[in-house]
Short mmCIF file of C-alpha atoms in Angstrom, two decimals:
data_model
loop_
_atom_site.label_atom_id
_atom_site.label_comp_id
_atom_site.label_asym_id
_atom_site.label_seq_id
_atom_site.Cartn_x
_atom_site.Cartn_y
_atom_site.Cartn_z
CA THR V 1 0.00 0.00 0.00
CA PHE V 2 2.87 2.36 0.86
CA TYR V 3 4.52 1.75 -2.54
CA CYS V 4 1.20 2.34 -4.32
CA PHE V 5 0.83 5.62 -2.45
CA VAL V 6 4.38 6.69 -3.37
CA ARG V 7 3.79 5.72 -7.01
CA LEU V 8 0.55 7.74 -7.07
CA CYS V 9 2.31 10.81 -5.66
CA LEU V 10 5.14 10.46 -8.19
CA ASP V 11 2.62 10.17 -11.04
CA LYS V 12 0.92 13.40 -9.93
CA ILE V 13 4.24 15.23 -9.64
CA LEU V 14 5.31 13.95 -13.06
CA LEU V 15 2.03 15.06 -14.66
CA GLN V 16 2.38 18.51 -13.08
CA CYS V 17 5.94 18.82 -14.36
CA VAL V 18 4.86 17.78 -17.87
CA LEU V 19 2.05 20.34 -17.89
CA GLN V 20 4.33 23.09 -16.60
CA SER V 21 6.92 22.31 -19.28
CA ARG V 22 4.44 22.75 -22.10
CA THR V 23 2.82 25.79 -23.57
CA LEU V 24 -0.43 26.23 -25.48
CA SER V 25 -0.87 28.19 -28.67
CA GLY V 26 -3.95 30.35 -29.15
CA ALA V 27 -5.51 27.70 -31.41
CA ASP V 28 -4.77 24.98 -28.85
CA ALA V 29 -6.47 27.04 -26.15
CA ILE V 30 -9.60 27.45 -28.27
CA ASN V 31 -9.73 23.69 -28.91
CA ALA V 32 -9.19 22.92 -25.24
CA LEU V 33 -12.01 25.27 -24.24
CA ARG V 34 -14.58 23.79 -26.67
CA PRO V 35 -16.55 22.02 -23.86
CA PHE V 36 -16.62 25.30 -21.94
CA TYR V 37 -17.82 27.35 -24.94
CA PHE V 38 -20.51 24.75 -25.62
CA ALA V 39 -21.70 25.02 -22.00
CA VAL V 40 -21.86 28.85 -21.82
CA HIS V 41 -22.34 30.12 -25.39
CA PRO V 42 -25.04 32.86 -25.44
CA ASP V 43 -26.77 31.31 -28.48
CA PHE V 44 -27.93 28.44 -26.24
CA PHE V 45 -29.61 30.89 -23.84
CA GLY V 46 -32.17 32.32 -26.26
CA GLN V 47 -34.99 31.63 -23.79
CA HIS V 48 -33.11 33.37 -20.96
CA PRO V 49 -32.21 36.98 -21.92
CA LYS V 50 -30.67 37.87 -18.55
CA GLU V 51 -28.35 34.85 -18.45
CA ARG V 52 -27.49 35.31 -22.14
CA GLU V 53 -26.38 38.89 -21.52
CA VAL V 54 -24.28 37.92 -18.48
CA ASN V 55 -22.48 35.26 -20.55
CA GLU V 56 -21.96 37.67 -23.46
CA ASN V 57 -20.30 40.22 -21.18
CA SER V 58 -18.16 37.60 -19.43
CA LEU V 59 -16.99 36.10 -22.74
CA LYS V 60 -15.88 39.55 -23.92
CA ARG V 61 -13.78 40.01 -20.79
CA LEU V 62 -12.42 36.46 -20.98
CA ASN V 63 -11.40 36.92 -24.63
CA GLY V 64 -9.58 40.11 -23.68
CA TYR V 65 -7.73 38.26 -20.93
CA LEU V 66 -6.73 35.46 -23.31
CA GLU V 67 -5.57 37.98 -25.93
CA ASN V 68 -3.36 39.72 -23.36
CA LEU V 69 -1.77 36.40 -22.40
CA GLN V 70 -0.60 35.98 -25.99
CA LYS V 71 0.97 39.45 -26.30
CA PRO V 72 4.76 39.26 -26.16
CA GLY V 73 6.22 40.93 -23.10
CA PHE V 74 2.83 41.56 -21.49
CA ARG V 75 3.33 41.55 -17.70
CA SER V 76 0.62 43.75 -16.16
CA PHE V 77 -1.95 41.20 -15.01
CA LYS V 78 -4.80 41.95 -12.65
CA PRO V 79 -7.13 39.32 -11.19
CA THR V 80 -10.25 39.13 -13.36
CA GLN V 81 -13.49 37.93 -11.79
CA LEU V 82 -15.96 36.29 -14.16
CA THR V 83 -19.44 34.85 -13.79
CA PHE V 84 -21.00 32.41 -16.25
CA TYR V 85 -24.27 30.56 -16.39
CA VAL V 86 -23.27 26.99 -17.27
CA ARG V 87 -25.81 24.67 -18.83
CA GLU V 88 -26.32 21.55 -16.72
CA ARG V 89 -25.45 18.10 -18.01
CA GLU V 90 -27.60 15.05 -17.44
CA PRO V 91 -25.55 12.51 -15.49
CA ASN V 92 -26.19 9.50 -17.75
CA SER V 93 -26.06 11.17 -21.13
CA SER V 94 -23.42 9.95 -23.53
CA ASN V 95 -24.26 12.15 -26.50
CA VAL V 96 -22.45 15.49 -26.21
CA GLN V 97 -25.03 17.33 -28.27
CA GLU V 98 -27.87 16.09 -26.06
CA SER V 99 -26.09 15.90 -22.73
CA PHE V 100 -27.50 19.11 -21.30
CA SER V 101 -30.75 18.84 -19.39
CA ALA V 102 -33.66 21.07 -20.26
CA SER V 103 -34.15 21.89 -16.58
CA GLY V 104 -31.72 24.79 -16.49
CA PHE V 105 -28.22 25.90 -15.58
CA ARG V 106 -26.03 26.91 -12.69
CA ALA V 107 -24.11 30.11 -11.97
CA VAL V 108 -20.33 29.78 -11.66
CA SER V 109 -18.00 32.58 -10.51
CA PHE V 110 -14.22 32.40 -10.54
CA THR V 111 -11.19 34.70 -10.62
CA LEU V 112 -8.43 34.41 -13.23
CA HIS V 113 -4.93 35.40 -12.15
CA THR V 114 -2.76 33.00 -14.19
CA ARG V 115 0.00 34.22 -16.54
CA ASP V 116 -0.01 31.49 -19.21
CA LEU V 117 -2.63 29.97 -21.49
CA LEU V 118 -2.34 26.41 -20.20
CA SER V 119 -2.94 27.31 -16.55
CA THR V 120 -5.80 29.61 -17.55
CA VAL V 121 -7.50 26.91 -19.61
CA LEU V 122 -7.20 24.41 -16.76
CA ASP V 123 -8.54 26.94 -14.24
CA ILE V 124 -11.58 27.69 -16.41
CA LEU V 125 -12.42 24.02 -16.99
CA ASN V 126 -11.92 23.06 -13.34
CA SER V 127 -14.00 26.03 -12.11
CA CYS V 128 -16.90 24.91 -14.31
CA SER V 129 -16.49 21.23 -13.29
CA LEU V 130 -15.59 20.25 -16.84
CA SER V 131 -13.14 17.49 -17.74
CA THR V 132 -9.48 18.39 -18.34
CA GLU V 133 -8.39 15.00 -19.71
CA HIS V 134 -8.47 16.18 -23.32
CA VAL V 135 -6.00 18.99 -22.48
CA GLN V 136 -3.26 16.45 -21.71
CA SER V 137 -3.64 14.90 -25.16
CA LEU V 138 -3.22 18.18 -27.05
CA ASN V 139 -0.18 18.41 -29.33
CA VAL V 140 1.47 21.40 -27.71
CA ASN V 141 5.01 22.59 -28.19
CA SER V 142 7.73 22.34 -25.59
CA GLN V 143 9.15 25.50 -24.09
CA PRO V 144 12.22 26.83 -25.91
CA HIS V 145 15.57 25.64 -24.57
CA LYS V 146 16.34 29.08 -23.26
CA GLU V 147 13.22 29.10 -21.07
CA ALA V 148 13.89 25.57 -19.89
CA LYS V 149 17.37 26.59 -18.89
CA SER V 150 16.12 29.60 -16.98
CA ALA V 151 13.72 27.34 -15.07
CA VAL V 152 16.76 25.60 -13.55
CA ASN V 153 18.00 28.97 -12.29
CA ARG V 154 14.66 29.84 -10.75
CA PRO V 155 14.67 31.90 -7.51
CA ILE V 156 15.12 29.98 -4.28
CA LYS V 157 11.86 29.32 -2.45
CA TRP V 158 12.63 30.04 1.20
CA ASP V 159 10.77 28.61 4.17
CA LYS V 160 8.23 30.97 5.81
CA THR V 161 10.46 31.24 8.92
CA TYR V 162 13.14 32.92 6.76
CA TYR V 163 10.86 35.89 6.08
CA SER V 164 9.65 36.19 9.68
CA PHE V 165 13.27 36.08 10.94
CA THR V 166 14.81 38.47 8.40
CA GLY V 167 11.86 40.83 8.04
CA PHE V 168 11.93 40.52 4.23
CA LYS V 169 8.61 40.43 2.37
CA ASP V 170 7.32 37.06 1.21
CA PRO V 171 6.57 37.47 -2.56
CA GLU V 172 4.00 34.66 -2.54
CA GLU V 173 2.16 36.20 0.39
CA GLU V 174 2.17 39.60 -1.32
CA LEU V 175 0.70 38.07 -4.47
CA GLU V 176 -2.03 36.30 -2.52
CA GLN V 177 -2.84 39.49 -0.64
CA ALA V 178 -3.08 41.47 -3.89
CA GLN V 179 -5.44 38.88 -5.31
CA ARG V 180 -7.64 39.06 -2.21
CA VAL V 181 -8.03 42.82 -2.51
CA GLU V 182 -11.47 43.52 -3.94
CA THR V 183 -11.75 45.89 -6.87
CA THR V 184 -13.25 49.23 -5.86
CA LEU V 185 -14.98 51.72 -8.12
CA LEU V 186 -12.39 54.45 -7.53
CA SER V 187 -9.40 52.18 -8.13
CA TRP V 188 -10.97 50.72 -11.29
CA LEU V 189 -11.83 54.15 -12.68
CA ASP V 190 -8.32 55.34 -11.89
CA ASP V 191 -6.87 52.44 -13.90
CA ASN V 192 -9.31 52.51 -16.84
CA GLU V 193 -10.39 56.13 -17.30
CA ALA V 194 -7.60 56.98 -19.75
CA SER V 195 -8.34 53.94 -21.94
CA ALA V 196 -12.07 54.72 -21.96
CA VAL V 197 -11.49 58.38 -22.89
CA LYS V 198 -9.24 57.36 -25.77
CA LYS V 199 -11.82 54.89 -27.13
CA LEU V 200 -14.67 57.36 -26.63
CA LYS V 201 -12.90 60.15 -28.57
CA LYS V 202 -12.18 57.72 -31.39
CA SER V 203 -15.86 56.71 -31.55
CA LEU V 204 -17.35 60.24 -31.52
CA PRO V 205 -17.42 60.72 -35.32
CA LEU V 206 -19.11 57.33 -35.73
CA ARG V 207 -21.61 58.16 -32.98
CA LYS V 208 -22.61 61.34 -34.83
CA GLU V 209 -22.89 59.39 -38.08
CA LEU V 210 -25.08 56.77 -36.37
CA GLU V 211 -27.43 59.43 -35.01
CA ARG V 212 -27.62 61.12 -38.43
CA LEU V 213 -28.45 57.86 -40.21
CA LYS V 214 -31.03 56.90 -37.59
CA ILE V 215 -32.85 60.25 -37.85
CA LYS V 216 -32.69 60.19 -41.67
CA LEU V 217 -34.12 56.66 -42.03
CA SER V 218 -36.74 57.17 -39.33
CA HIS V 219 -37.96 60.27 -41.17
CA GLU V 220 -37.90 58.68 -44.64
CA LEU V 221 -39.76 55.55 -43.53
CA GLN V 222 -41.87 57.31 -40.85
CA LEU V 223 -40.69 54.76 -38.29
CA SER V 224 -41.54 54.91 -34.61
CA ASP V 225 -38.03 53.82 -33.61
CA ILE V 226 -34.90 51.91 -34.66
CA ARG V 227 -33.39 49.56 -32.07
CA TRP V 228 -30.77 46.87 -31.62
CA GLN V 229 -31.37 43.66 -29.70
CA ARG V 230 -27.73 43.22 -28.71
CA SER V 231 -24.89 45.56 -27.75
CA TRP V 232 -23.10 45.71 -31.10
CA GLY V 233 -20.42 48.35 -31.58
CA ILE V 234 -21.13 51.74 -33.16
CA ALA V 235 -19.36 50.81 -36.42
CA HIS V 236 -21.45 47.65 -36.71
CA ARG V 237 -24.66 49.61 -36.16
CA CYS V 238 -23.71 52.21 -38.78
CA SER V 239 -23.07 49.41 -41.27
CA GLN V 240 -26.54 47.97 -40.62
CA LEU V 241 -28.20 51.35 -41.17
CA HIS V 242 -26.23 51.86 -44.40
CA SER V 243 -27.54 48.48 -45.60
CA LEU V 244 -31.12 49.48 -44.83
CA GLY V 245 -30.55 52.82 -46.57
CA ARG V 246 -29.36 51.05 -49.74
CA LEU V 247 -32.45 48.84 -49.71
CA VAL V 248 -34.67 51.93 -49.42
CA GLN V 249 -33.03 53.38 -52.54
CA GLN V 250 -33.25 50.12 -54.51
CA ARG V 251 -36.77 49.02 -53.55
CA PRO V 252 -38.71 52.01 -52.15
CA GLU V 253 -42.07 50.44 -53.04
CA ILE V 254 -41.71 47.53 -50.60
CA LEU V 255 -41.33 49.87 -47.63
CA GLU V 256 -44.77 51.44 -47.83
CA ASN V 257 -46.17 49.35 -44.95
CA VAL V 258 -43.65 50.28 -42.25
CA LYS V 259 -45.21 53.60 -41.16
CA GLY V 260 -45.38 53.91 -37.38
CA ARG V 261 -43.49 50.65 -36.80
CA THR V 262 -40.26 49.89 -34.92
CA VAL V 263 -37.35 48.21 -36.71
CA VAL V 264 -35.13 45.97 -34.57
CA PHE V 265 -31.77 44.67 -35.80
CA THR V 266 -31.38 41.23 -34.31
CA ASP V 267 -30.22 37.66 -35.01
CA ARG V 268 -33.08 36.66 -37.30
CA SER V 269 -35.62 38.23 -39.63
CA GLY V 270 -39.38 38.34 -39.20
CA MET V 271 -41.87 40.10 -36.95
CA SER V 272 -41.47 39.92 -33.19
CA ALA V 273 -44.16 39.05 -30.66
CA ALA V 274 -44.27 42.76 -29.77
CA GLY V 275 -45.08 43.64 -33.38
CA HIS V 276 -41.66 45.00 -34.32
CA ILE V 277 -40.02 44.35 -37.69
CA MET V 278 -36.93 42.19 -37.11
CA LEU V 279 -34.03 42.41 -39.56
CA GLY V 280 -31.44 39.65 -39.13
CA THR V 281 -27.95 41.13 -39.25
CA MET V 282 -26.57 38.02 -40.98
CA ASP V 283 -29.27 38.06 -43.69
CA VAL V 284 -28.80 39.63 -47.12
CA HIS V 285 -31.10 42.17 -48.74
CA HIS V 286 -33.09 39.37 -50.38
CA HIS V 287 -34.26 38.13 -46.97
CA TRP V 288 -35.07 41.64 -45.76
CA THR V 289 -37.06 42.30 -48.93
CA LYS V 290 -39.18 39.20 -48.29
CA ILE V 291 -39.94 40.36 -44.75
CA PHE V 292 -41.17 43.76 -45.98
CA GLU V 293 -43.29 42.04 -48.66
CA ARG V 294 -44.90 39.82 -46.01
CA LEU V 295 -45.84 42.69 -43.69
CA PRO V 296 -49.58 42.72 -44.68
CA ASN V 297 -49.83 39.03 -43.72
CA TYR V 298 -47.97 39.69 -40.47
CA TYR V 299 -50.43 42.45 -39.60
CA LYS V 300 -53.36 40.03 -40.14
CA LEU V 301 -51.72 37.48 -37.83
CA GLN V 302 -51.15 40.21 -35.27
CA LYS V 303 -54.89 40.99 -35.21
CA ARG V 304 -55.63 37.30 -34.59
CA LEU V 305 -53.06 37.30 -31.81
CA LEU V 306 -54.68 40.29 -30.08
CA LEU V 307 -58.05 38.56 -30.33
CA LEU V 308 -56.54 35.44 -28.74
CA GLU V 309 -55.17 37.53 -25.85
CA ASP V 310 -58.66 38.96 -25.27
CA ARG V 311 -60.20 35.48 -25.16
CA ILE V 312 -57.61 34.31 -22.60
CA SER V 313 -58.33 37.44 -20.57
CA GLN V 314 -62.07 36.65 -20.54
CA LEU V 315 -61.42 33.10 -19.30
CA LEU V 316 -59.17 34.41 -16.49
CA GLY V 317 -61.45 37.03 -15.00
CA GLY V 318 -60.22 39.98 -17.05
CA ILE V 319 -56.48 39.67 -16.31
CA GLN V 320 -54.46 41.30 -19.14
CA VAL V 321 -52.01 39.19 -21.16
CA ILE V 322 -48.89 41.22 -21.94
CA TYR V 323 -45.50 40.66 -23.59
CA ILE V 324 -42.46 42.39 -22.04
CA GLU V 325 -39.44 42.54 -24.35
CA GLU V 326 -36.90 43.16 -21.58
CA LEU V 327 -37.99 40.14 -19.53
CA GLN V 328 -38.99 37.60 -22.16
CA PRO V 329 -37.09 35.87 -24.96
CA LEU V 330 -37.30 37.46 -28.41
CA LEU V 331 -40.09 35.38 -30.00
CA THR V 332 -41.39 35.71 -33.52
CA LEU V 333 -45.04 36.55 -34.04
CA GLU V 334 -45.69 32.97 -35.23
CA GLU V 335 -44.01 31.43 -32.17
CA TYR V 336 -45.92 33.62 -29.75
CA PHE V 337 -49.24 32.94 -31.49
CA GLU V 338 -48.69 29.18 -31.15
CA THR V 339 -47.88 29.62 -27.45
CA LEU V 340 -51.04 31.65 -26.86
CA ASN V 341 -53.20 29.28 -28.88
CA SER V 342 -51.98 26.22 -26.97
CA PHE V 343 -52.58 27.94 -23.62
CA TYR V 344 -56.03 29.14 -24.69
CA ASN V 345 -57.15 25.63 -25.71
CA LYS V 346 -55.99 24.27 -22.36
CA LEU V 347 -57.90 26.95 -20.44
CA ARG V 348 -61.03 26.54 -22.53
CA ASP V 349 -61.16 22.79 -21.89
CA SER V 350 -60.58 23.19 -18.14
CA ARG V 351 -63.52 25.63 -17.68
CA LEU V 352 -62.05 27.43 -14.64
CA PRO V 353 -64.72 29.26 -12.57
CA PHE V 354 -63.26 32.78 -12.67
CA HIS V 355 -65.80 35.53 -12.01
CA PRO V 356 -65.99 37.92 -15.00
CA ARG V 357 -63.84 41.04 -14.54
CA SER V 358 -62.82 39.98 -11.01
CA LEU V 359 -59.12 40.29 -11.95
CA ARG V 360 -59.30 43.45 -14.07
CA GLY V 361 -56.22 45.64 -13.69
CA LEU V 362 -53.88 42.67 -13.17
CA GLN V 363 -51.33 41.48 -15.74
CA MET V 364 -49.67 38.22 -16.73
CA ILE V 365 -46.99 37.01 -19.14
CA LEU V 366 -46.68 33.51 -20.58
CA GLU V 367 -43.38 31.65 -20.32
CA SER V 368 -42.57 28.34 -21.97
CA ASP V 369 -39.49 27.56 -19.86
CA ARG V 370 -41.11 27.67 -16.40
CA TYR V 371 -42.81 24.91 -14.42
CA ALA V 372 -44.45 26.87 -11.60
CA PRO V 373 -46.26 30.24 -11.57
CA SER V 374 -44.65 33.19 -9.81
CA LEU V 375 -45.28 36.88 -9.11
CA HIS V 376 -42.78 39.45 -10.38
CA GLU V 377 -41.69 42.43 -8.25
CA PHE V 378 -43.41 44.69 -10.80
CA GLY V 379 -46.77 43.01 -10.16
CA HIS V 380 -47.31 40.85 -13.24
CA PHE V 381 -47.88 37.10 -12.96
CA MET V 382 -45.36 34.86 -14.74
CA ILE V 383 -47.40 31.86 -15.88
CA PRO V 384 -45.93 28.67 -17.40
CA THR V 385 -47.70 27.46 -20.53
CA ILE V 386 -47.79 23.94 -19.02
CA CYS V 387 -49.22 25.11 -15.68
CA ASP V 388 -52.02 22.99 -14.19
CA PRO V 389 -55.24 25.06 -14.47
CA ALA V 390 -56.40 24.26 -10.91
CA ALA V 391 -53.00 25.24 -9.45
CA LEU V 392 -53.07 28.38 -11.61
CA GLN V 393 -56.47 29.42 -10.26
CA TRP V 394 -55.38 28.98 -6.63
CA PHE V 395 -52.11 30.86 -7.18
CA ILE V 396 -53.75 33.87 -8.86
CA PHE V 397 -56.44 34.15 -6.18
CA SER V 398 -53.92 33.91 -3.34
CA LYS V 399 -51.55 36.50 -4.86
CA ALA V 400 -54.06 38.96 -6.37
CA GLN V 401 -53.81 41.56 -3.59
CA GLU V 402 -50.02 41.39 -3.51
CA ALA V 403 -49.96 41.79 -7.30
CA ARG V 404 -52.02 44.99 -7.07
CA GLU V 405 -49.66 46.38 -4.44
CA ASN V 406 -46.63 45.53 -6.59
CA LEU V 407 -48.17 47.21 -9.62
CA LYS V 408 -48.66 50.39 -7.60
CA ARG V 409 -45.10 50.18 -6.28
CA LYS V 410 -43.85 49.72 -9.86
CA GLU V 411 -45.13 53.16 -10.89
CA GLU V 412 -43.42 54.77 -7.92
CA MET V 413 -40.20 52.86 -8.58
CA MET V 414 -40.10 53.87 -12.27
CA ILE V 415 -40.49 57.54 -11.30
CA THR V 416 -37.75 57.26 -8.67
CA GLU V 417 -35.42 55.47 -11.09
CA LYS V 418 -35.88 58.14 -13.76
CA GLU V 419 -35.27 60.96 -11.27
CA LEU V 420 -32.08 59.33 -9.96
CA ILE V 421 -30.76 58.73 -13.49
CA ASN V 422 -31.34 62.42 -14.33
CA SER V 423 -29.74 63.55 -11.05
CA SER V 424 -26.70 61.32 -11.52
CA THR V 425 -26.27 62.38 -15.15
CA GLU V 426 -26.33 66.04 -14.15
CA ARG V 427 -24.19 65.62 -11.01
CA PHE V 428 -21.31 63.90 -12.82
CA SER V 429 -21.75 65.71 -16.17
CA LEU V 430 -22.25 62.37 -17.92
CA ASP V 431 -23.04 62.30 -21.61
CA ARG V 432 -25.22 59.25 -21.01
CA LEU V 433 -26.24 56.98 -18.12
CA TYR V 434 -28.07 53.75 -18.86
CA LYS V 435 -28.39 50.16 -17.62
CA GLU V 436 -28.34 46.68 -19.12
CA PRO V 437 -31.77 44.96 -19.33
CA SER V 438 -30.62 42.36 -16.80
CA VAL V 439 -30.26 45.08 -14.12
CA SER V 440 -33.55 45.56 -12.25
CA SER V 441 -35.03 48.93 -11.31
CA ALA V 442 -34.40 48.22 -7.61
CA GLN V 443 -30.72 47.54 -8.37
CA MET V 444 -30.45 50.68 -10.51
CA ILE V 445 -32.01 52.81 -7.76
CA ASP V 446 -29.61 51.44 -5.15
CA CYS V 447 -26.64 52.02 -7.48
CA CYS V 448 -27.56 55.64 -8.30
CA LYS V 449 -28.23 56.54 -4.66
CA ARG V 450 -24.75 55.40 -3.67
CA LEU V 451 -23.15 57.07 -6.70
CA LEU V 452 -24.65 60.42 -5.69
CA GLU V 453 -22.81 60.17 -2.35
CA GLU V 454 -19.43 59.96 -4.10
CA SER V 455 -17.10 62.46 -5.76
CA LEU V 456 -16.21 61.05 -9.18
CA PRO V 457 -14.46 63.59 -11.46
CA TYR V 458 -13.47 60.76 -13.84
CA LEU V 459 -17.01 60.51 -15.25
CA GLN V 460 -17.33 63.93 -16.90
CA GLY V 461 -18.48 63.54 -20.50
CA MET V 462 -18.46 59.73 -20.31
CA HIS V 463 -21.03 57.09 -21.24
CA LEU V 464 -21.74 55.04 -18.11
CA CYS V 465 -23.51 51.68 -18.25
CA ILE V 466 -24.75 49.98 -15.07
CA SER V 467 -24.08 46.28 -15.46
CA HIS V 468 -22.95 43.27 -13.40
CA PHE V 469 -19.22 43.58 -14.18
CA TYR V 470 -16.42 46.08 -14.70
CA SER V 471 -15.42 46.54 -18.34
CA VAL V 472 -14.60 49.16 -20.98
CA LEU V 473 -16.55 48.63 -24.19
CA GLN V 474 -14.91 48.99 -27.59
CA ASP V 475 -16.49 52.44 -28.09
CA GLY V 476 -15.43 53.80 -24.71
CA ASP V 477 -18.53 53.12 -22.60
CA LEU V 478 -17.65 52.45 -18.96
CA CYS V 479 -19.48 49.46 -17.46
CA ILE V 480 -19.63 49.13 -13.70
CA PRO V 481 -21.50 46.59 -11.54
CA TRP V 482 -24.65 47.91 -9.88
CA ASN V 483 -23.37 46.67 -6.50
CA TRP V 484 -19.95 48.34 -6.82
CA LYS V 485 -17.83 48.71 -3.72
#
């Protein structure tokens, strides 16, 4: 048993030495992280907008960290804290493509402070409880002879008693202490303000061009608004508006039915559940043209959808069925109609005894990825499409009064949030202050109240986004977590 134990220890030491003597290329790192990307990629979180946005932001920061690791001579590393929503695997699934359960995901937070790609890759995989066996089989290059030679002449690692006796500082202890120090708003702004200003100045001409194009197209097409589903850069947005402008010049006749509508640039083309015209950014003009040609048919389907919402409302005592873009996945009009129709048929067959108009003034949204009804802080009911009708009736009756109170509180909260945003914008001379959709009104209010107690000269003329993480966007927007320290 003793010899087996010794052999096991030697095997672990040998494996560690082998890993430390190898280095990953950028391509190797990408291959090694494939299981991780598959588990956290935003495209797999289409039904969960909040989690999708968190993963998008974290991937941007992770990619920046990995890029810095590959820069020759780069030495200035700061611990980077990341949070990802990782899709859960079913324990007995052998098929990689089908190994994630439909039940949900888990949140994973970890801090990167490694200085080489291999250690970083292993840290990421281990933090997310993903296998690292495939990393050992990668065909990576050995360190150059010069680096191997310098490893022999590495600094002596003294015992802890040496530092306590001599009074010298322990470098390992200093590093650990630096990593334990939590990032503060002032220290982060001090380190990143110059970079943000530089990026912001560079983006100003493009920002003016974007605003000009948006006003021009909105006027020409008599649109209500032009929006973007995701946080693309300014240059990307300008390119999309130029593409729409060219289509207007080439086929002006097909754009006659867009008056008063909102155009949303997103991942796919069609009409959204909210009645907005969706233009897929990866689609060519041919696809966009077809969408504009189909608008009359979309408008007919939208009328049927509104009628279906009214029928559901009548069956549920007058409760209003609503669709909230910020809180629900981006569904097409067809997808949402099918969801409503299925729910309506289920309600109609169950014949629930709701008194007519007894629930007037209340609101509900339908969700296909929930299993139990709940009440949102803003007062609307979140109802699963597969909810048992009897359980639904009991839940709505038991929460009706609380829902009315939440709805009233929502109006007060929205007013408070708007006032605090205006006060903060004026106090710090910000060019713009906004929040990500995943940040709630309560979180935004708390953030702004604490900001107003601070003196922050760094923010003058900046674009400040309230998020869940610290980051500087490619166009100079400063992102800070709502619960900053």
